[in-house]
CSV table of C-alpha atoms in Angstrom, one decimal:
chain,number,residue,atom,x,y,z
A,8,MET,CA,-162.5,45.8,-124.2
A,9,GLU,CA,-159.8,43.4,-122.9
A,10,PRO,CA,-156.5,44.4,-124.4
A,11,ILE,CA,-155.4,42.4,-127.4
A,12,ALA,CA,-151.6,41.7,-127.8
A,13,ILE,CA,-149.9,42.2,-131.1
A,14,ILE,CA,-147.3,39.3,-131.1
A,15,GLY,CA,-146.3,39.0,-134.7
A,16,LEU,CA,-145.6,41.4,-137.6
A,17,GLY,CA,-145.5,41.0,-141.4
A,18,CYS,CA,-145.4,43.4,-144.3
A,19,LEU,CA,-144.6,43.8,-147.9
A,20,PHE,CA,-144.7,47.5,-148.9
A,21,PRO,CA,-143.0,49.5,-151.7
A,22,GLY,CA,-139.2,49.1,-151.1
A,23,ALA,CA,-139.8,47.1,-147.9
A,24,ASP,CA,-140.1,43.4,-147.4
A,25,GLY,CA,-140.5,43.1,-143.7
A,26,PRO,CA,-140.8,45.4,-140.7
A,27,ALA,CA,-137.1,46.1,-140.4
A,28,ALA,CA,-136.8,47.4,-143.9
A,29,PHE,CA,-140.0,49.4,-143.5
A,30,TRP,CA,-138.7,51.1,-140.3
A,31,GLN,CA,-135.4,51.9,-141.9
A,32,ASN,CA,-137.2,53.6,-144.8
A,33,LEU,CA,-139.3,55.6,-142.4
A,34,VAL,CA,-136.4,56.9,-140.2
A,35,GLY,CA,-134.4,57.5,-143.3
A,36,GLY,CA,-137.1,59.7,-144.9
A,37,VAL,CA,-137.2,57.5,-148.0
A,38,ASP,CA,-139.7,58.3,-150.7
A,39,SER,CA,-140.7,54.9,-152.1
A,40,THR,CA,-143.0,56.2,-154.8
A,41,SER,CA,-142.0,56.2,-158.4
A,42,ALA,CA,-143.4,56.5,-162.0
A,43,ALA,CA,-145.4,53.5,-163.2
A,44,THR,CA,-143.5,51.4,-165.7
A,45,ALA,CA,-144.6,48.9,-168.4
A,46,ALA,CA,-144.4,46.2,-165.7
A,47,GLU,CA,-147.2,47.8,-163.8
A,48,VAL,CA,-149.3,49.1,-166.7
A,49,GLY,CA,-148.9,46.1,-169.0
A,50,ALA,CA,-147.8,48.3,-171.9
A,51,ASP,CA,-145.8,51.3,-172.7
A,52,PRO,CA,-147.0,53.9,-170.1
A,53,ALA,CA,-146.9,56.6,-172.8
A,54,LEU,CA,-149.9,55.0,-174.4
A,55,PHE,CA,-152.0,55.8,-171.4
A,56,CYS,CA,-150.4,58.7,-169.5
A,57,ASP,CA,-152.4,61.8,-170.3
A,58,PRO,CA,-151.9,64.8,-167.9
A,59,ALA,CA,-154.0,67.0,-170.1
A,60,HIS,CA,-157.1,64.7,-169.8
A,61,GLN,CA,-157.5,64.4,-173.5
A,62,LYS,CA,-158.0,60.6,-173.7
A,63,ALA,CA,-161.1,58.9,-172.5
A,64,ASP,CA,-159.2,55.9,-171.3
A,65,GLY,CA,-155.9,57.4,-170.0
A,66,TYR,CA,-154.6,58.4,-166.7
A,67,ALA,CA,-153.5,61.9,-165.6
A,68,TYR,CA,-150.9,61.0,-163.0
A,69,GLY,CA,-148.5,58.1,-163.3
A,70,ARG,CA,-146.8,58.1,-160.0
A,71,GLY,CA,-147.4,55.4,-157.3
A,72,GLY,CA,-146.0,53.2,-154.6
A,73,PHE,CA,-145.3,49.9,-156.3
A,74,VAL,CA,-144.0,46.5,-155.0
A,75,ARG,CA,-141.2,45.3,-157.2
A,76,GLY,CA,-138.9,42.3,-157.4
A,77,PHE,CA,-140.9,40.1,-155.1
A,78,SER,CA,-141.0,36.3,-155.5
A,79,LEU,CA,-142.9,33.9,-153.2
A,80,ASP,CA,-140.9,31.2,-151.5
A,81,PRO,CA,-143.2,28.1,-151.6
A,82,ALA,CA,-141.2,26.2,-148.9
A,83,GLY,CA,-143.4,24.9,-146.1
A,84,LEU,CA,-146.8,25.8,-147.6
A,85,ALA,CA,-149.5,23.2,-147.6
A,86,LEU,CA,-150.2,23.7,-151.3
A,87,SER,CA,-149.4,21.6,-154.3
A,88,ALA,CA,-147.2,22.9,-157.1
A,89,ALA,CA,-150.2,23.0,-159.3
A,90,GLN,CA,-152.1,25.3,-156.9
A,91,LEU,CA,-149.1,27.6,-156.6
A,92,ARG,CA,-148.3,27.8,-160.3
A,93,GLY,CA,-149.1,31.1,-162.0
A,94,LEU,CA,-150.8,32.7,-158.9
A,95,ASP,CA,-151.4,36.4,-159.1
A,96,PRO,CA,-149.4,38.6,-156.8
A,97,LEU,CA,-152.6,39.1,-154.8
A,98,TYR,CA,-152.3,35.6,-153.5
A,99,ALA,CA,-148.5,35.6,-153.2
A,100,TRP,CA,-148.4,38.8,-151.2
A,101,SER,CA,-151.2,37.6,-148.9
A,102,LEU,CA,-149.5,34.3,-148.3
A,103,HIS,CA,-146.2,35.9,-147.7
A,104,VAL,CA,-147.2,38.5,-145.1
A,105,ALA,CA,-149.4,36.1,-143.2
A,106,ARG,CA,-146.6,33.5,-143.0
A,107,GLN,CA,-144.2,36.3,-142.0
A,108,ALA,CA,-146.4,37.4,-139.1
A,109,LEU,CA,-147.1,33.8,-138.0
A,110,ALA,CA,-143.4,33.0,-138.1
A,111,ASP,CA,-142.6,36.2,-136.1
A,112,SER,CA,-145.1,35.1,-133.5
A,113,GLY,CA,-143.4,31.8,-133.1
A,114,TYR,CA,-146.5,29.7,-134.1
A,115,LEU,CA,-145.7,28.9,-137.7
A,116,GLY,CA,-146.1,25.2,-138.2
A,117,ARG,CA,-147.5,24.6,-134.7
A,118,ALA,CA,-150.4,22.4,-135.6
A,119,ASP,CA,-151.4,22.2,-131.9
A,120,ARG,CA,-152.0,26.0,-131.9
A,121,LEU,CA,-153.1,26.6,-135.5
A,122,ASP,CA,-156.3,24.6,-135.2
A,123,ARG,CA,-157.7,27.6,-133.2
A,124,CYS,CA,-156.1,30.3,-135.4
A,125,GLY,CA,-158.1,32.3,-137.8
A,126,LEU,CA,-157.5,35.0,-140.5
A,127,VAL,CA,-159.4,38.2,-141.4
A,128,LEU,CA,-158.0,39.8,-144.6
A,129,GLY,CA,-159.1,43.2,-146.0
A,130,ASN,CA,-159.0,42.9,-149.7
A,131,LEU,CA,-159.8,45.4,-152.5
A,132,SER,CA,-162.4,43.9,-154.8
A,133,PHE,CA,-160.9,45.4,-157.9
A,134,PRO,CA,-159.6,43.5,-161.0
A,135,THR,CA,-156.0,42.3,-160.7
A,136,ARG,CA,-153.3,41.9,-163.3
A,137,SER,CA,-154.1,38.3,-163.8
A,138,SER,CA,-157.9,38.5,-163.6
A,139,ARG,CA,-157.8,41.2,-166.3
A,140,ARG,CA,-155.8,38.8,-168.6
A,141,LEU,CA,-158.1,36.0,-167.6
A,142,LEU,CA,-161.4,37.6,-168.2
A,143,ALA,CA,-160.7,40.4,-170.7
A,144,PRO,CA,-161.4,38.0,-173.7
A,145,LEU,CA,-165.0,37.4,-172.4
A,146,TYR,CA,-165.7,41.2,-172.3
A,147,ALA,CA,-163.9,41.7,-175.7
A,148,GLY,CA,-166.0,39.0,-177.3
A,149,ALA,CA,-169.3,40.4,-176.0
A,150,VAL,CA,-168.4,43.9,-177.1
A,151,ALA,CA,-167.4,42.7,-180.5
A,152,ALA,CA,-170.7,40.8,-180.9
A,153,ALA,CA,-172.7,43.8,-179.9
A,154,LEU,CA,-170.9,46.1,-182.3
A,155,GLY,CA,-171.4,43.5,-185.1
A,156,ASP,CA,-175.1,43.6,-184.4
A,157,MET,CA,-175.2,47.4,-184.4
A,158,LEU,CA,-173.2,47.7,-187.6
A,159,ALA,CA,-174.7,44.7,-189.3
A,160,THR,CA,-171.2,43.5,-190.2
A,161,PRO,CA,-169.4,40.3,-189.1
A,162,PRO,CA,-167.3,41.2,-186.1
A,163,ARG,CA,-163.6,40.8,-186.2
A,164,PRO,CA,-162.6,38.2,-183.6
A,165,PRO,CA,-160.8,39.9,-180.8
A,166,GLN,CA,-157.1,39.2,-180.2
A,167,ARG,CA,-157.1,36.9,-177.2
A,168,GLU,CA,-154.7,36.9,-174.3
A,169,ARG,CA,-154.3,33.7,-172.3
A,170,GLY,CA,-158.0,33.5,-171.2
A,171,LEU,CA,-160.0,30.9,-169.3
A,172,GLY,CA,-158.6,27.5,-169.9
A,173,GLY,CA,-155.5,28.8,-171.6
A,174,GLU,CA,-152.1,27.1,-171.1
A,175,GLY,CA,-150.3,28.2,-168.0
A,176,VAL,CA,-153.4,30.0,-166.5
A,177,ASN,CA,-154.3,29.4,-162.9
A,178,PRO,CA,-158.1,29.6,-162.6
A,179,LEU,CA,-157.8,30.7,-159.0
A,180,ASN,CA,-156.9,34.1,-160.4
A,181,ALA,CA,-160.5,34.7,-161.3
A,182,GLY,CA,-161.4,34.7,-157.6
A,183,ILE,CA,-160.3,38.2,-156.6
A,184,SER,CA,-162.3,38.9,-153.4
A,185,GLY,CA,-162.6,36.1,-150.9
A,186,ARG,CA,-160.4,33.4,-152.3
A,187,PRO,CA,-157.0,34.8,-151.2
A,188,ALA,CA,-158.0,34.6,-147.5
A,189,ALA,CA,-159.2,31.0,-147.9
A,190,LEU,CA,-156.0,30.0,-149.8
A,191,ALA,CA,-153.7,31.7,-147.2
A,192,ALA,CA,-155.5,29.9,-144.4
A,193,GLN,CA,-155.3,26.6,-146.2
A,194,ALA,CA,-151.6,27.1,-147.0
A,195,LEU,CA,-150.7,27.8,-143.4
A,196,GLY,CA,-152.9,25.1,-141.9
A,197,LEU,CA,-155.2,27.4,-140.0
A,198,GLY,CA,-158.3,25.8,-138.5
A,199,GLY,CA,-160.1,28.9,-137.2
A,200,PRO,CA,-162.4,31.4,-138.9
A,201,ARG,CA,-161.3,32.7,-142.2
A,202,LEU,CA,-162.9,35.5,-144.2
A,203,ALA,CA,-162.2,38.5,-146.4
A,204,LEU,CA,-163.8,42.0,-146.2
A,205,ASP,CA,-163.8,45.1,-148.3
A,206,ALA,CA,-164.3,48.3,-146.3
A,207,ALA,CA,-162.4,50.3,-148.9
A,208,CYS,CA,-159.5,52.3,-147.4
A,209,ALA,CA,-160.6,51.5,-143.9
A,210,SER,CA,-160.3,47.7,-144.5
A,211,SER,CA,-157.1,47.2,-142.4
A,212,LEU,CA,-158.7,48.6,-139.3
A,213,TYR,CA,-162.0,46.8,-139.9
A,214,ALA,CA,-160.1,43.6,-140.2
A,215,LEU,CA,-158.2,44.2,-137.0
A,216,GLY,CA,-161.4,45.1,-135.2
A,217,LEU,CA,-163.2,41.9,-136.3
A,218,ALA,CA,-160.2,39.8,-135.4
A,219,CYS,CA,-160.2,41.3,-131.9
A,220,ASP,CA,-163.9,40.4,-131.7
A,221,TYR,CA,-163.2,36.8,-132.5
A,222,LEU,CA,-160.6,36.6,-129.8
A,223,ALA,CA,-162.8,38.4,-127.2
A,224,ALA,CA,-165.7,36.0,-128.0
A,225,GLY,CA,-163.5,33.0,-127.5
A,226,ARG,CA,-164.1,31.9,-131.2
A,227,ALA,CA,-160.3,31.7,-131.7
A,228,ASP,CA,-157.1,31.8,-129.6
A,229,LEU,CA,-154.8,33.3,-132.2
A,230,MET,CA,-155.8,35.5,-135.1
A,231,LEU,CA,-154.1,36.9,-138.1
A,232,ALA,CA,-155.5,40.3,-139.2
A,233,GLY,CA,-154.4,42.4,-142.1
A,234,ALA,CA,-155.0,43.6,-145.6
A,235,VAL,CA,-153.7,43.4,-149.1
A,236,SER,CA,-154.0,45.9,-151.9
A,237,CYS,CA,-153.0,44.4,-155.2
A,238,ALA,CA,-155.3,45.7,-157.9
A,239,ASP,CA,-154.3,46.1,-161.5
A,240,PRO,CA,-152.3,49.3,-161.5
A,241,LEU,CA,-153.8,50.5,-164.8
A,242,PHE,CA,-157.3,50.1,-163.3
A,243,VAL,CA,-156.3,52.1,-160.2
A,244,LEU,CA,-154.5,54.8,-162.2
A,245,THR,CA,-157.4,55.4,-164.6
A,246,GLY,CA,-160.0,55.1,-161.8
A,247,PHE,CA,-158.5,57.7,-159.6
A,248,SER,CA,-158.0,59.9,-162.6
A,249,ILE,CA,-161.7,59.7,-163.4
A,250,PHE,CA,-162.4,60.8,-159.7
A,251,ASN,CA,-160.0,63.7,-160.2
A,252,ALA,CA,-158.2,62.5,-157.0
A,253,TYR,CA,-154.7,62.9,-158.5
A,254,PRO,CA,-152.8,66.2,-158.5
A,255,PRO,CA,-153.2,68.3,-161.7
A,256,ALA,CA,-150.2,68.5,-164.1
A,257,GLY,CA,-147.3,70.2,-162.4
A,258,GLU,CA,-148.7,69.8,-158.9
A,259,PHE,CA,-147.8,67.3,-156.1
A,260,SER,CA,-149.2,65.0,-153.5
A,261,ARG,CA,-148.0,66.2,-150.0
A,262,PRO,CA,-150.2,64.8,-147.3
A,263,LEU,CA,-151.0,67.3,-144.5
A,264,ASP,CA,-149.5,70.2,-146.5
A,265,ARG,CA,-151.4,73.2,-147.8
A,266,SER,CA,-149.9,72.8,-151.2
A,267,SER,CA,-151.1,69.2,-151.8
A,268,ARG,CA,-153.5,68.8,-154.6
A,269,GLY,CA,-154.3,65.1,-154.6
A,270,LEU,CA,-153.2,61.6,-153.6
A,271,THR,CA,-150.6,59.1,-154.8
A,272,ALA,CA,-151.9,55.5,-154.9
A,273,GLY,CA,-149.9,52.5,-153.9
A,274,GLU,CA,-150.0,48.8,-153.2
A,275,GLY,CA,-148.8,46.3,-150.6
A,276,ALA,CA,-149.8,44.0,-147.8
A,277,GLY,CA,-149.5,43.7,-144.1
A,278,VAL,CA,-150.6,41.3,-141.3
A,279,PHE,CA,-150.5,41.2,-137.5
A,280,ALA,CA,-150.7,38.1,-135.3
A,281,LEU,CA,-152.9,38.7,-132.3
A,282,LYS,CA,-153.7,37.0,-129.0
A,283,ARG,CA,-155.7,37.9,-125.9
A,284,HIS,CA,-153.3,39.8,-123.6
A,285,ALA,CA,-153.7,37.4,-120.7
A,286,ASP,CA,-153.0,34.4,-123.0
A,287,ALA,CA,-149.9,36.1,-124.4
A,288,LEU,CA,-148.6,36.7,-120.9
A,289,ARG,CA,-149.3,33.1,-119.9
A,290,ASP,CA,-147.5,31.7,-123.0
A,291,GLY,CA,-144.5,34.0,-122.7
A,292,ASP,CA,-145.1,35.6,-126.2
A,293,ARG,CA,-143.1,38.6,-127.3
A,294,ILE,CA,-145.6,41.5,-127.3
A,295,TYR,CA,-145.0,44.4,-129.6
A,296,ALA,CA,-148.0,46.5,-128.5
A,297,LEU,CA,-151.5,46.3,-127.2
A,298,VAL,CA,-154.8,47.1,-129.1
A,299,ARG,CA,-156.8,49.0,-126.4
A,300,GLY,CA,-159.8,50.0,-128.4
A,301,VAL,CA,-161.3,50.0,-131.9
A,302,GLY,CA,-164.0,52.4,-133.1
A,303,LEU,CA,-165.9,51.7,-136.3
A,304,SER,CA,-168.8,53.6,-138.0
A,305,ASN,CA,-170.4,53.9,-141.4
A,306,ASP,CA,-172.2,57.1,-142.3
A,307,GLY,CA,-173.2,56.1,-145.8
A,308,ALA,CA,-173.4,58.4,-148.8
A,309,GLY,CA,-172.1,62.0,-148.4
A,310,LYS,CA,-171.7,64.9,-150.8
A,311,HIS,CA,-169.2,63.0,-152.9
A,312,VAL,CA,-167.3,59.7,-152.8
A,313,LEU,CA,-164.1,61.6,-152.0
A,314,VAL,CA,-165.7,63.9,-149.4
A,315,PRO,CA,-165.7,62.4,-145.9
A,316,ASN,CA,-168.4,63.0,-143.3
A,317,PRO,CA,-167.0,64.5,-140.1
A,318,LYS,CA,-169.9,63.1,-138.0
A,319,GLY,CA,-168.9,59.6,-138.9
A,320,GLN,CA,-165.3,60.3,-138.1
A,321,GLN,CA,-166.3,61.8,-134.7
A,322,LEU,CA,-168.4,58.7,-133.9
A,323,ALA,CA,-165.4,56.4,-134.7
A,324,PHE,CA,-163.3,58.4,-132.2
A,325,GLU,CA,-165.9,58.3,-129.5
A,326,ARG,CA,-166.4,54.5,-129.9
A,327,ALA,CA,-162.6,53.8,-129.9
A,328,TYR,CA,-161.9,55.7,-126.7
A,329,ALA,CA,-165.0,54.3,-125.0
A,330,ALA,CA,-163.8,50.8,-125.8
A,331,ALA,CA,-160.2,51.5,-124.8
A,332,GLY,CA,-161.2,53.1,-121.4
A,333,VAL,CA,-158.3,55.5,-121.7
A,334,PRO,CA,-158.5,59.4,-121.7
A,335,PRO,CA,-158.0,61.0,-125.1
A,336,GLN,CA,-155.5,63.3,-123.4
A,337,SER,CA,-153.2,60.3,-123.0
A,338,ILE,CA,-152.7,60.1,-126.8
A,339,ALA,CA,-149.4,61.6,-127.8
A,340,TYR,CA,-149.7,61.0,-131.5
A,341,VAL,CA,-152.2,60.2,-134.2
A,342,GLU,CA,-151.3,58.6,-137.5
A,343,CYS,CA,-153.8,60.3,-139.8
A,344,HIS,CA,-155.5,58.9,-142.8
A,345,ALA,CA,-154.3,62.0,-144.6
A,346,THR,CA,-154.1,61.0,-148.3
A,347,GLY,CA,-153.2,64.4,-149.6
A,348,THR,CA,-156.6,65.4,-151.1
A,349,PRO,CA,-157.3,69.0,-150.1
A,350,VAL,CA,-160.8,68.4,-148.8
A,351,GLY,CA,-160.1,65.1,-147.1
A,352,ASP,CA,-157.1,66.3,-145.1
A,353,ILE,CA,-158.8,69.4,-143.7
A,354,VAL,CA,-162.0,67.5,-142.8
A,355,GLU,CA,-159.9,65.0,-140.9
A,356,LEU,CA,-158.0,67.7,-138.9
A,357,ASN,CA,-161.2,69.6,-138.1
A,358,SER,CA,-162.8,66.3,-136.9
A,359,MET,CA,-159.8,65.7,-134.6
A,360,GLU,CA,-160.0,69.3,-133.3
A,361,ARG,CA,-163.6,68.9,-132.4
A,362,PHE,CA,-163.0,65.6,-130.6
A,363,PHE,CA,-159.6,66.1,-128.9
A,364,GLY,CA,-160.2,69.8,-128.4
A,365,ALA,CA,-163.2,69.0,-126.3
A,366,HIS,CA,-160.7,67.3,-124.0
A,367,GLY,CA,-158.3,70.2,-124.1
A,368,HIS,CA,-155.8,68.2,-126.1
A,369,ALA,CA,-153.9,68.4,-129.4
A,370,PRO,CA,-151.8,65.3,-130.3
A,371,ARG,CA,-148.9,65.4,-132.7
A,372,ILE,CA,-149.8,64.1,-136.2
A,373,GLY,CA,-148.3,62.5,-139.3
A,374,SER,CA,-149.0,60.4,-142.3
A,375,VAL,CA,-147.0,57.4,-143.7
A,376,LYS,CA,-148.6,58.1,-147.1
A,377,SER,CA,-145.9,60.6,-147.7
A,378,ASN,CA,-143.4,57.7,-147.9
A,379,PHE,CA,-145.3,55.0,-149.8
A,380,GLY,CA,-148.5,56.6,-151.2
A,381,HIS,CA,-152.0,55.6,-150.3
A,382,LEU,CA,-152.0,51.8,-150.1
A,383,LEU,CA,-155.9,51.7,-150.2
A,384,THR,CA,-157.1,48.7,-148.3
A,385,ALA,CA,-153.6,48.1,-146.9
A,386,ALA,CA,-153.1,51.7,-145.9
A,387,GLY,CA,-154.1,51.2,-142.3
A,388,MET,CA,-151.6,48.3,-141.9
A,389,ALA,CA,-148.8,50.7,-142.9
A,390,GLY,CA,-150.1,53.3,-140.4
A,391,MET,CA,-150.5,50.9,-137.6
A,392,LEU,CA,-147.1,49.3,-138.1
A,393,LYS,CA,-145.5,52.7,-138.2
A,394,VAL,CA,-147.1,53.5,-134.8
A,395,VAL,CA,-146.2,50.1,-133.2
A,396,LEU,CA,-142.5,50.5,-134.3
A,397,SER,CA,-142.4,54.2,-133.3
A,398,MET,CA,-143.6,53.3,-129.8
A,399,ALA,CA,-141.0,50.5,-129.5
A,400,HIS,CA,-138.2,52.8,-130.7
A,401,GLY,CA,-139.4,55.9,-128.8
A,402,GLN,CA,-139.2,57.9,-132.1
A,403,ILE,CA,-141.7,59.2,-134.6
A,404,PRO,CA,-140.4,59.3,-138.2
A,405,PRO,CA,-141.0,62.4,-140.3
A,406,THR,CA,-143.9,63.1,-142.7
A,407,LEU,CA,-142.1,64.0,-145.9
A,408,THR,CA,-142.4,67.1,-148.0
A,409,LEU,CA,-144.0,69.3,-145.4
A,410,SER,CA,-143.2,72.9,-146.2
A,411,ASP,CA,-146.5,74.6,-145.0
A,412,PRO,CA,-148.3,72.1,-142.7
A,413,LEU,CA,-152.0,72.2,-142.8
A,414,SER,CA,-153.8,73.3,-139.6
A,415,SER,CA,-157.4,72.6,-138.4
A,416,GLN,CA,-159.9,75.5,-138.5
A,417,GLY,CA,-159.1,76.6,-135.0
A,418,GLY,CA,-155.4,76.1,-135.5
A,419,THR,CA,-155.0,73.6,-132.7
A,420,VAL,CA,-154.3,70.4,-134.7
A,421,GLY,CA,-151.6,70.2,-137.3
A,422,GLY,CA,-149.4,73.2,-138.2
A,423,PRO,CA,-146.4,73.0,-135.8
A,424,GLY,CA,-147.9,69.8,-134.4
A,425,ALA,CA,-147.1,67.9,-137.6
A,426,VAL,CA,-144.0,65.8,-137.3
A,427,ARG,CA,-141.5,67.1,-139.9
A,428,ALA,CA,-138.3,65.4,-138.6
A,429,LEU,CA,-137.3,62.3,-136.6
A,430,THR,CA,-138.7,63.2,-133.2
A,431,PRO,CA,-138.4,61.7,-129.8
A,432,TRP,CA,-141.7,60.2,-128.6
A,433,PRO,CA,-143.5,63.1,-126.8
A,434,GLY,CA,-145.5,63.2,-123.6
A,435,PRO,CA,-147.8,63.0,-121.8
A,436,PRO,CA,-146.3,60.8,-119.0
A,437,GLY,CA,-147.4,57.2,-118.6
A,438,PRO,CA,-147.5,54.4,-121.2
A,439,ARG,CA,-147.0,55.5,-124.8
A,440,ARG,CA,-150.3,55.7,-126.6
A,441,ALA,CA,-151.3,56.6,-130.1
A,442,GLY,CA,-154.3,56.6,-132.4
A,443,VAL,CA,-154.5,55.5,-136.0
A,444,SER,CA,-157.3,56.6,-138.3
A,445,ALA,CA,-158.6,55.2,-141.6
A,446,PHE,CA,-161.5,56.4,-143.7
A,447,GLY,CA,-162.9,54.9,-146.8
A,448,PHE,CA,-165.3,55.3,-149.7
A,449,GLY,CA,-168.9,55.0,-148.6
A,450,GLY,CA,-168.3,56.4,-145.2
A,451,THR,CA,-166.3,53.6,-143.6
A,452,ASN,CA,-164.6,55.2,-140.6
A,453,ALA,CA,-162.2,53.6,-138.2
A,454,HIS,CA,-159.9,54.6,-135.4
A,455,VAL,CA,-157.7,52.3,-133.3
A,456,VAL,CA,-156.1,53.1,-129.9
A,457,LEU,CA,-152.6,51.4,-129.5
A,458,GLU,CA,-150.5,51.2,-126.4
A,459,GLU,CA,-146.8,50.3,-126.0
A,460,TYR,CA,-146.0,47.1,-124.1
């Protein structure tokens, strides 16, 4: 594929509003995860936190990577006060990082360029804080009526939160899937293609791949590609508890470590501004890095929703390097998906061993999830941004809490190859290159090849 230039960066991650703060947290080895509070859960966490799994509607693990203290600046957005009033953080975060990336590219407010600018946004199709408040009364009323019929007694009217049509409610908050992308495009004056996708935890890389396709096909001259993960934290905490994806009581999440017993979920958003490489050179844009190749695959149902299929991962690797036209041996580092689940991490390392080992190579590895948790749809944005900044600074930040690094079955990937301290960018000689992997529910597999500029 023709290289695609990354010319603008935007992010909002736990403890990091913007790429500079994000990088400082990485090089400083900051753990930005914390215990969920009433602000995230919507009530006293003690009502739901249940490490012993004794409650049907509780969660077993209350730690996560949470975005706190953020407020959207409405200045310069092409939206009315009524449209902005009461917007869920899902909308606010998407708008903020898209505007941040566009401003960083130098094209914010450039109507002559934005008519050919599009947006692809990965977005988790889960209930949000506001959609829960908005729609819960409908469910509560239906359940109360059904119980009344079963018990042959008049149902007690449910206590209503501010529901549909309530004072101060923004009806946009009921649109949790595709509407945030449309609203962000409208707010920024984008005239190109706009769409949202949900490829689970591979969404960021799928969005990047699709945006590159639009540019390669001439359907746009500038694209914003990214993802947002802003589901209701209570829904996420209880959902992953049901999947038994969290560490048991007294255990920890340590991606790429043998002692890890589960993941820590998180939230956030990130966006890249992209142009065709030749166009970026012509226009004198600042280029952070090049997208050399994107490999996507979907292998469908496996043994379990949390058990990845190594064949699908292998196919994503093969497609990415075929598209990039660069040898796998030139990859110095791979930012792994590595969520901390015991099965998922070892399957990923074994898949890497089979692919890179066939070329006599073993890249260094790491996982940003040790800093911020697993940001679900936005996880790939954190991983790619880490790699872009690492190549630019010539340093790879550490993967935290590694005491006994996991190794692939043959011992060639991982182990001493896991980055445990701030490390100078390793060889091989030539331009710095790295891979980033993301794998999601349902067998959505993605791998991206990035190159320094």
